Amino acid sequence: EMQLLDSGGGLVQPGGSLRLSCAASGFTFSNYAMSWVRQAPGKGLEWVSTISRSGDSTYYADSVKGRFTISRDNSKNTLHLQMNSLRADDTAVYFCAKDHRWAEAFDIWGQGKMVTVSS
Amino acid sequence: DIQVTQSPSFLSASVGDRVTITCRASQGISTYLAWYQQQPGKAPKLLIYAASTLHSGVPSRFSGSGSGTEFTLTISSLQPEDFATYYCQQHNGYPRTFGQGTRVEIK
């Protein structure tokens, strides 16, 4: 069974840093682009970032560009999101997600991790 | 950036009803559109990709149509487990934008 398990998250002060991780199992991780999507409390879904299969290409939403870094370790089947200079409006549940084989849609999702930015 | 606008934001329906949700893109995206269902407190689930292709395991009462800038998600006969929030998402390049969501509630 294809699965993604998110870890990390928690409470951090404004301006602080946090690292999210996502462990993949049940599929060949290196064959798929991977992404992070977030959802602020009571709000809709917001795409955050995507990394290519090899890790050579990365893409970011304007709202996180320059502050967040997506990376992957294909030898360990793990995806990461390093979040720096965190702001209150970064407070959200963060999901990792796998691209569908035939389309840039998200067919497998992690369970999500809450990140709260507050003093 | 391509914007996607969903309508309605909220709809109230009964079990057995036919339900249609619309998504409009700010520019043509061919058929690069996906639909998701999200239950409260859960991760979203992919229903449809490429505008009309049903994802594996999704019941056939769900269908999608459209191309260019206008798309629809139809649930032919609403079931109790279908009461949820639905999102469209364009997958024609970056940023990959989502619609605002449509909450489907029991009448």
mmCIF file of C-alpha atoms in Angstrom:
data_model
loop_
_atom_site.group_PDB
_atom_site.id
_atom_site.type_symbol
_atom_site.label_atom_id
_atom_site.label_comp_id
_atom_site.label_asym_id
_atom_site.label_seq_id
_atom_site.Cartn_x
_atom_site.Cartn_y
_atom_site.Cartn_z
ATOM 1 C CA GLU A 1 0.000 0.000 0.000
ATOM 2 C CA MET A 2 1.316 3.425 -0.957
ATOM 3 C CA GLN A 3 1.701 5.619 2.116
ATOM 4 C CA LEU A 4 3.117 8.947 3.192
ATOM 5 C CA LEU A 5 3.835 9.657 6.856
ATOM 6 C CA ASP A 6 4.353 13.271 7.850
ATOM 7 C CA SER A 7 6.459 14.208 10.871
ATOM 8 C CA GLY A 8 7.687 17.380 12.515
ATOM 9 C CA GLY A 9 5.428 20.326 13.100
ATOM 10 C CA GLY A 10 4.538 22.008 16.352
ATOM 11 C CA LEU A 11 4.607 25.452 17.918
ATOM 12 C CA VAL A 12 7.250 27.992 16.889
ATOM 13 C CA GLN A 13 7.697 31.701 17.537
ATOM 14 C CA PRO A 14 7.480 34.253 14.735
ATOM 15 C CA GLY A 15 10.807 34.449 12.946
ATOM 16 C CA GLY A 16 11.695 30.912 13.972
ATOM 17 C CA SER A 17 12.429 27.793 11.933
ATOM 18 C CA LEU A 18 10.943 24.345 11.648
ATOM 19 C CA ARG A 19 11.574 21.290 9.500
ATOM 20 C CA LEU A 20 8.886 18.933 8.247
ATOM 21 C CA SER A 21 9.602 15.450 6.951
ATOM 22 C CA CYS A 22 7.577 12.915 5.019
ATOM 23 C CA ALA A 23 8.470 9.222 4.807
ATOM 24 C CA ALA A 24 7.246 7.346 1.755
ATOM 25 C CA SER A 25 6.547 3.633 1.446
ATOM 26 C CA GLY A 26 4.846 1.239 -0.943
ATOM 27 C CA PHE A 27 6.057 2.867 -4.172
ATOM 28 C CA THR A 28 9.290 3.781 -5.945
ATOM 29 C CA PHE A 29 9.815 7.200 -4.406
ATOM 30 C CA SER A 30 12.411 8.367 -6.924
ATOM 31 C CA ASN A 31 9.934 7.963 -9.811
ATOM 32 C CA TYR A 32 7.584 10.741 -8.669
ATOM 33 C CA ALA A 33 7.597 14.466 -8.109
ATOM 34 C CA MET A 34 6.578 15.354 -4.561
ATOM 35 C CA SER A 35 4.896 18.393 -3.076
ATOM 36 C CA TRP A 36 3.758 20.176 0.060
ATOM 37 C CA VAL A 37 0.249 21.592 0.371
ATOM 38 C CA ARG A 38 -1.047 23.510 3.372
ATOM 39 C CA GLN A 39 -4.395 24.421 4.858
ATOM 40 C CA ALA A 40 -4.829 27.256 7.326
ATOM 41 C CA PRO A 41 -7.462 26.676 10.039
ATOM 42 C CA GLY A 42 -10.933 26.811 8.496
ATOM 43 C CA LYS A 43 -9.535 27.722 5.076
ATOM 44 C CA GLY A 44 -8.956 26.064 1.722
ATOM 45 C CA LEU A 45 -5.990 24.218 0.271
ATOM 46 C CA GLU A 46 -2.861 26.115 -0.801
ATOM 47 C CA TRP A 47 -0.067 24.585 -2.870
ATOM 48 C CA VAL A 48 3.301 25.399 -1.258
ATOM 49 C CA SER A 49 6.116 23.701 -3.171
ATOM 50 C CA THR A 50 7.036 20.871 -5.548
ATOM 51 C CA ILE A 51 10.310 19.053 -6.200
ATOM 52 C CA SER A 52 11.112 17.003 -9.284
ATOM 53 C CA ARG A 53 11.883 13.286 -9.201
ATOM 54 C CA SER A 54 15.642 13.820 -9.128
ATOM 55 C CA GLY A 55 15.495 16.924 -6.967
ATOM 56 C CA ASP A 56 17.060 19.084 -9.673
ATOM 57 C CA SER A 57 14.026 21.315 -10.057
ATOM 58 C CA THR A 58 12.045 23.028 -7.330
ATOM 59 C CA TYR A 59 8.996 25.297 -7.430
ATOM 60 C CA TYR A 60 7.529 27.551 -4.756
ATOM 61 C CA ALA A 61 4.443 29.615 -4.091
ATOM 62 C CA ASP A 62 5.224 33.333 -3.958
ATOM 63 C CA SER A 63 4.063 33.368 -0.327
ATOM 64 C CA VAL A 64 6.964 31.130 0.772
ATOM 65 C CA LYS A 65 9.654 31.838 -1.830
ATOM 66 C CA GLY A 66 12.975 32.696 -0.219
ATOM 67 C CA ARG A 67 11.863 31.385 3.200
ATOM 68 C CA PHE A 68 11.032 27.708 2.587
ATOM 69 C CA THR A 69 13.245 25.037 0.999
ATOM 70 C CA ILE A 70 11.992 21.711 -0.298
ATOM 71 C CA SER A 71 14.394 18.790 -0.590
ATOM 72 C CA ARG A 72 14.365 15.027 -0.942
ATOM 73 C CA ASP A 73 16.583 12.048 -0.165
ATOM 74 C CA ASN A 74 15.783 9.315 -2.660
ATOM 75 C CA SER A 75 18.087 6.873 -0.857
ATOM 76 C CA LYS A 76 15.924 7.216 2.261
ATOM 77 C CA ASN A 77 12.529 7.738 0.550
ATOM 78 C CA THR A 78 12.093 10.979 2.430
ATOM 79 C CA LEU A 79 10.816 14.456 1.582
ATOM 80 C CA HIS A 80 11.620 17.546 3.637
ATOM 81 C CA LEU A 81 10.409 21.119 3.992
ATOM 82 C CA GLN A 82 12.723 23.535 5.791
ATOM 83 C CA MET A 83 10.735 26.540 6.930
ATOM 84 C CA ASN A 84 12.595 29.687 8.006
ATOM 85 C CA SER A 85 11.470 33.194 8.991
ATOM 86 C CA LEU A 86 8.075 31.817 9.932
ATOM 87 C CA ARG A 87 5.131 34.203 10.190
ATOM 88 C CA ALA A 88 1.727 33.951 11.822
ATOM 89 C CA ASP A 89 0.108 33.448 8.415
ATOM 90 C CA ASP A 90 2.176 30.276 7.925
ATOM 91 C CA THR A 91 0.044 28.638 10.612
ATOM 92 C CA ALA A 92 -1.594 25.663 8.918
ATOM 93 C CA VAL A 93 -1.771 21.908 8.561
ATOM 94 C CA TYR A 94 0.960 20.871 6.136
ATOM 95 C CA PHE A 95 0.428 17.821 3.925
ATOM 96 C CA CYS A 96 3.011 16.090 1.787
ATOM 97 C CA ALA A 97 1.606 14.726 -1.455
ATOM 98 C CA LYS A 98 2.709 12.524 -4.332
ATOM 99 C CA ASP A 99 2.132 13.292 -8.004
ATOM 100 C CA HIS A 100 -0.061 10.936 -9.993
ATOM 101 C CA ARG A 101 1.833 8.867 -12.537
ATOM 102 C CA TRP A 102 0.028 10.425 -15.487
ATOM 103 C CA ALA A 103 -0.830 13.925 -14.291
ATOM 104 C CA GLU A 104 0.435 16.643 -11.982
ATOM 105 C CA ALA A 105 -2.398 15.933 -9.590
ATOM 106 C CA PHE A 106 -1.903 14.646 -6.052
ATOM 107 C CA ASP A 107 -2.966 11.025 -5.691
ATOM 108 C CA ILE A 108 -1.448 10.112 -2.315
ATOM 109 C CA TRP A 109 -1.436 12.421 0.713
ATOM 110 C CA GLY A 110 0.180 12.304 4.130
ATOM 111 C CA GLN A 111 -1.988 12.664 7.199
ATOM 112 C CA GLY A 112 -0.886 16.249 7.743
ATOM 113 C CA LYS A 113 1.050 18.028 10.497
ATOM 114 C CA MET A 114 -0.003 21.177 12.301
ATOM 115 C CA VAL A 115 2.424 24.093 12.354
ATOM 116 C CA THR A 116 1.498 26.944 14.688
ATOM 117 C CA VAL A 117 3.443 30.205 14.550
ATOM 118 C CA SER A 118 2.708 32.241 17.656
ATOM 119 C CA SER A 119 4.466 34.059 20.452
ATOM 120 C CA ASP B 1 -0.694 33.031 -12.544
ATOM 121 C CA ILE B 2 -3.781 31.006 -13.391
ATOM 122 C CA GLN B 3 -6.667 31.542 -10.994
ATOM 123 C CA VAL B 4 -9.423 28.987 -10.505
ATOM 124 C CA THR B 5 -12.838 30.007 -9.214
ATOM 125 C CA GLN B 6 -15.322 27.498 -7.862
ATOM 126 C CA SER B 7 -19.058 27.873 -7.529
ATOM 127 C CA PRO B 8 -21.087 27.616 -5.464
ATOM 128 C CA SER B 9 -19.138 27.981 -2.207
ATOM 129 C CA PHE B 10 -21.830 26.079 -0.354
ATOM 130 C CA LEU B 11 -24.701 23.869 -1.345
ATOM 131 C CA SER B 12 -27.347 22.007 0.568
ATOM 132 C CA ALA B 13 -28.661 18.780 -0.947
ATOM 133 C CA SER B 14 -30.456 15.565 -0.069
ATOM 134 C CA VAL B 15 -29.388 11.956 -0.414
ATOM 135 C CA GLY B 16 -30.124 10.866 -3.977
ATOM 136 C CA ASP B 17 -29.841 14.368 -5.465
ATOM 137 C CA ARG B 18 -27.775 15.131 -8.555
ATOM 138 C CA VAL B 19 -25.161 17.723 -7.676
ATOM 139 C CA THR B 20 -22.994 19.845 -9.979
ATOM 140 C CA ILE B 21 -20.022 21.999 -8.989
ATOM 141 C CA THR B 22 -18.342 24.383 -11.431
ATOM 142 C CA CYS B 23 -14.739 25.492 -11.697
ATOM 143 C CA ARG B 24 -13.579 28.296 -13.983
ATOM 144 C CA ALA B 25 -9.946 28.985 -14.897
ATOM 145 C CA SER B 26 -8.712 32.501 -15.620
ATOM 146 C CA GLN B 27 -7.092 31.262 -18.838
ATOM 147 C CA GLY B 28 -7.276 28.127 -20.936
ATOM 148 C CA ILE B 29 -5.790 25.048 -19.283
ATOM 149 C CA SER B 30 -6.867 22.391 -21.800
ATOM 150 C CA THR B 31 -7.965 19.476 -19.587
ATOM 151 C CA TYR B 32 -5.367 19.952 -16.841
ATOM 152 C CA LEU B 33 -7.827 19.992 -13.960
ATOM 153 C CA ALA B 34 -8.286 17.732 -10.943
ATOM 154 C CA TRP B 35 -11.032 17.360 -8.338
ATOM 155 C CA TYR B 36 -10.586 16.381 -4.681
ATOM 156 C CA GLN B 37 -12.885 15.477 -1.805
ATOM 157 C CA GLN B 38 -11.994 16.389 1.761
ATOM 158 C CA GLN B 39 -13.762 15.159 4.867
ATOM 159 C CA PRO B 40 -13.357 17.251 8.074
ATOM 160 C CA GLY B 41 -10.010 16.621 9.757
ATOM 161 C CA LYS B 42 -8.778 14.366 6.948
ATOM 162 C CA ALA B 43 -6.396 14.680 4.030
ATOM 163 C CA PRO B 44 -7.966 15.343 0.628
ATOM 164 C CA LYS B 45 -8.642 12.440 -1.726
ATOM 165 C CA LEU B 46 -8.175 12.595 -5.491
ATOM 166 C CA LEU B 47 -11.402 11.957 -7.380
ATOM 167 C CA ILE B 48 -10.718 12.989 -10.973
ATOM 168 C CA TYR B 49 -7.702 14.154 -12.971
ATOM 169 C CA ALA B 50 -7.280 15.402 -16.514
ATOM 170 C CA ALA B 51 -10.777 16.886 -16.194
ATOM 171 C CA SER B 52 -12.664 13.637 -16.733
ATOM 172 C CA THR B 53 -10.521 10.624 -15.777
ATOM 173 C CA LEU B 54 -11.838 8.850 -12.700
ATOM 174 C CA HIS B 55 -9.075 8.010 -10.229
ATOM 175 C CA SER B 56 -8.709 4.359 -9.251
ATOM 176 C CA GLY B 57 -11.273 3.212 -6.690
ATOM 177 C CA VAL B 58 -13.539 6.254 -6.997
ATOM 178 C CA PRO B 59 -17.248 5.388 -7.381
ATOM 179 C CA SER B 60 -18.730 5.861 -10.836
ATOM 180 C CA ARG B 61 -21.377 8.292 -9.529
ATOM 181 C CA PHE B 62 -18.602 10.900 -9.717
ATOM 182 C CA SER B 63 -17.858 12.353 -13.136
ATOM 183 C CA GLY B 64 -15.988 15.319 -14.512
ATOM 184 C CA SER B 65 -16.224 17.254 -17.743
ATOM 185 C CA GLY B 66 -14.965 20.369 -19.449
ATOM 186 C CA SER B 67 -11.948 21.814 -21.160
ATOM 187 C CA GLY B 68 -10.366 25.207 -21.658
ATOM 188 C CA THR B 69 -11.737 27.437 -18.909
ATOM 189 C CA GLU B 70 -14.945 25.792 -17.682
ATOM 190 C CA PHE B 71 -15.220 22.507 -15.844
ATOM 191 C CA THR B 72 -17.825 20.614 -13.851
ATOM 192 C CA LEU B 73 -17.863 17.893 -11.222
ATOM 193 C CA THR B 74 -21.111 15.947 -11.083
ATOM 194 C CA ILE B 75 -22.292 13.522 -8.431
ATOM 195 C CA SER B 76 -25.151 11.629 -10.046
ATOM 196 C CA SER B 77 -26.836 10.421 -6.851
ATOM 197 C CA LEU B 78 -25.545 11.911 -3.611
ATOM 198 C CA GLN B 79 -24.717 9.376 -0.910
ATOM 199 C CA PRO B 80 -24.332 10.026 2.847
ATOM 200 C CA GLU B 81 -20.543 9.641 2.615
ATOM 201 C CA ASP B 82 -20.372 12.339 -0.092
ATOM 202 C CA PHE B 83 -21.158 15.189 2.274
ATOM 203 C CA ALA B 84 -17.759 16.904 2.313
ATOM 204 C CA THR B 85 -15.834 19.801 0.805
ATOM 205 C CA TYR B 86 -14.741 19.570 -2.824
ATOM 206 C CA TYR B 87 -11.800 21.387 -4.440
ATOM 207 C CA CYS B 88 -10.674 21.784 -8.003
ATOM 208 C CA GLN B 89 -6.989 22.290 -8.853
ATOM 209 C CA GLN B 90 -5.363 23.221 -12.121
ATOM 210 C CA HIS B 91 -2.303 21.171 -13.041
ATOM 211 C CA ASN B 92 -1.154 23.128 -16.059
ATOM 212 C CA GLY B 93 2.169 24.357 -14.752
ATOM 213 C CA TYR B 94 3.134 26.394 -11.686
ATOM 214 C CA PRO B 95 1.827 27.629 -9.340
ATOM 215 C CA ARG B 96 -0.620 24.764 -9.018
ATOM 216 C CA THR B 97 -3.685 26.642 -7.829
ATOM 217 C CA PHE B 98 -6.738 25.323 -6.005
ATOM 218 C CA GLY B 99 -10.255 26.626 -6.094
ATOM 219 C CA GLN B 100 -11.757 28.021 -2.907
ATOM 220 C CA GLY B 101 -13.788 24.881 -2.206
ATOM 221 C CA THR B 102 -17.442 23.882 -2.250
ATOM 222 C CA ARG B 103 -18.972 22.590 0.944
ATOM 223 C CA VAL B 104 -21.773 20.082 0.370
ATOM 224 C CA GLU B 105 -24.101 19.706 3.330
ATOM 225 C CA ILE B 106 -27.201 17.671 4.102
ATOM 226 C CA LYS B 107 -30.494 19.466 3.472
#
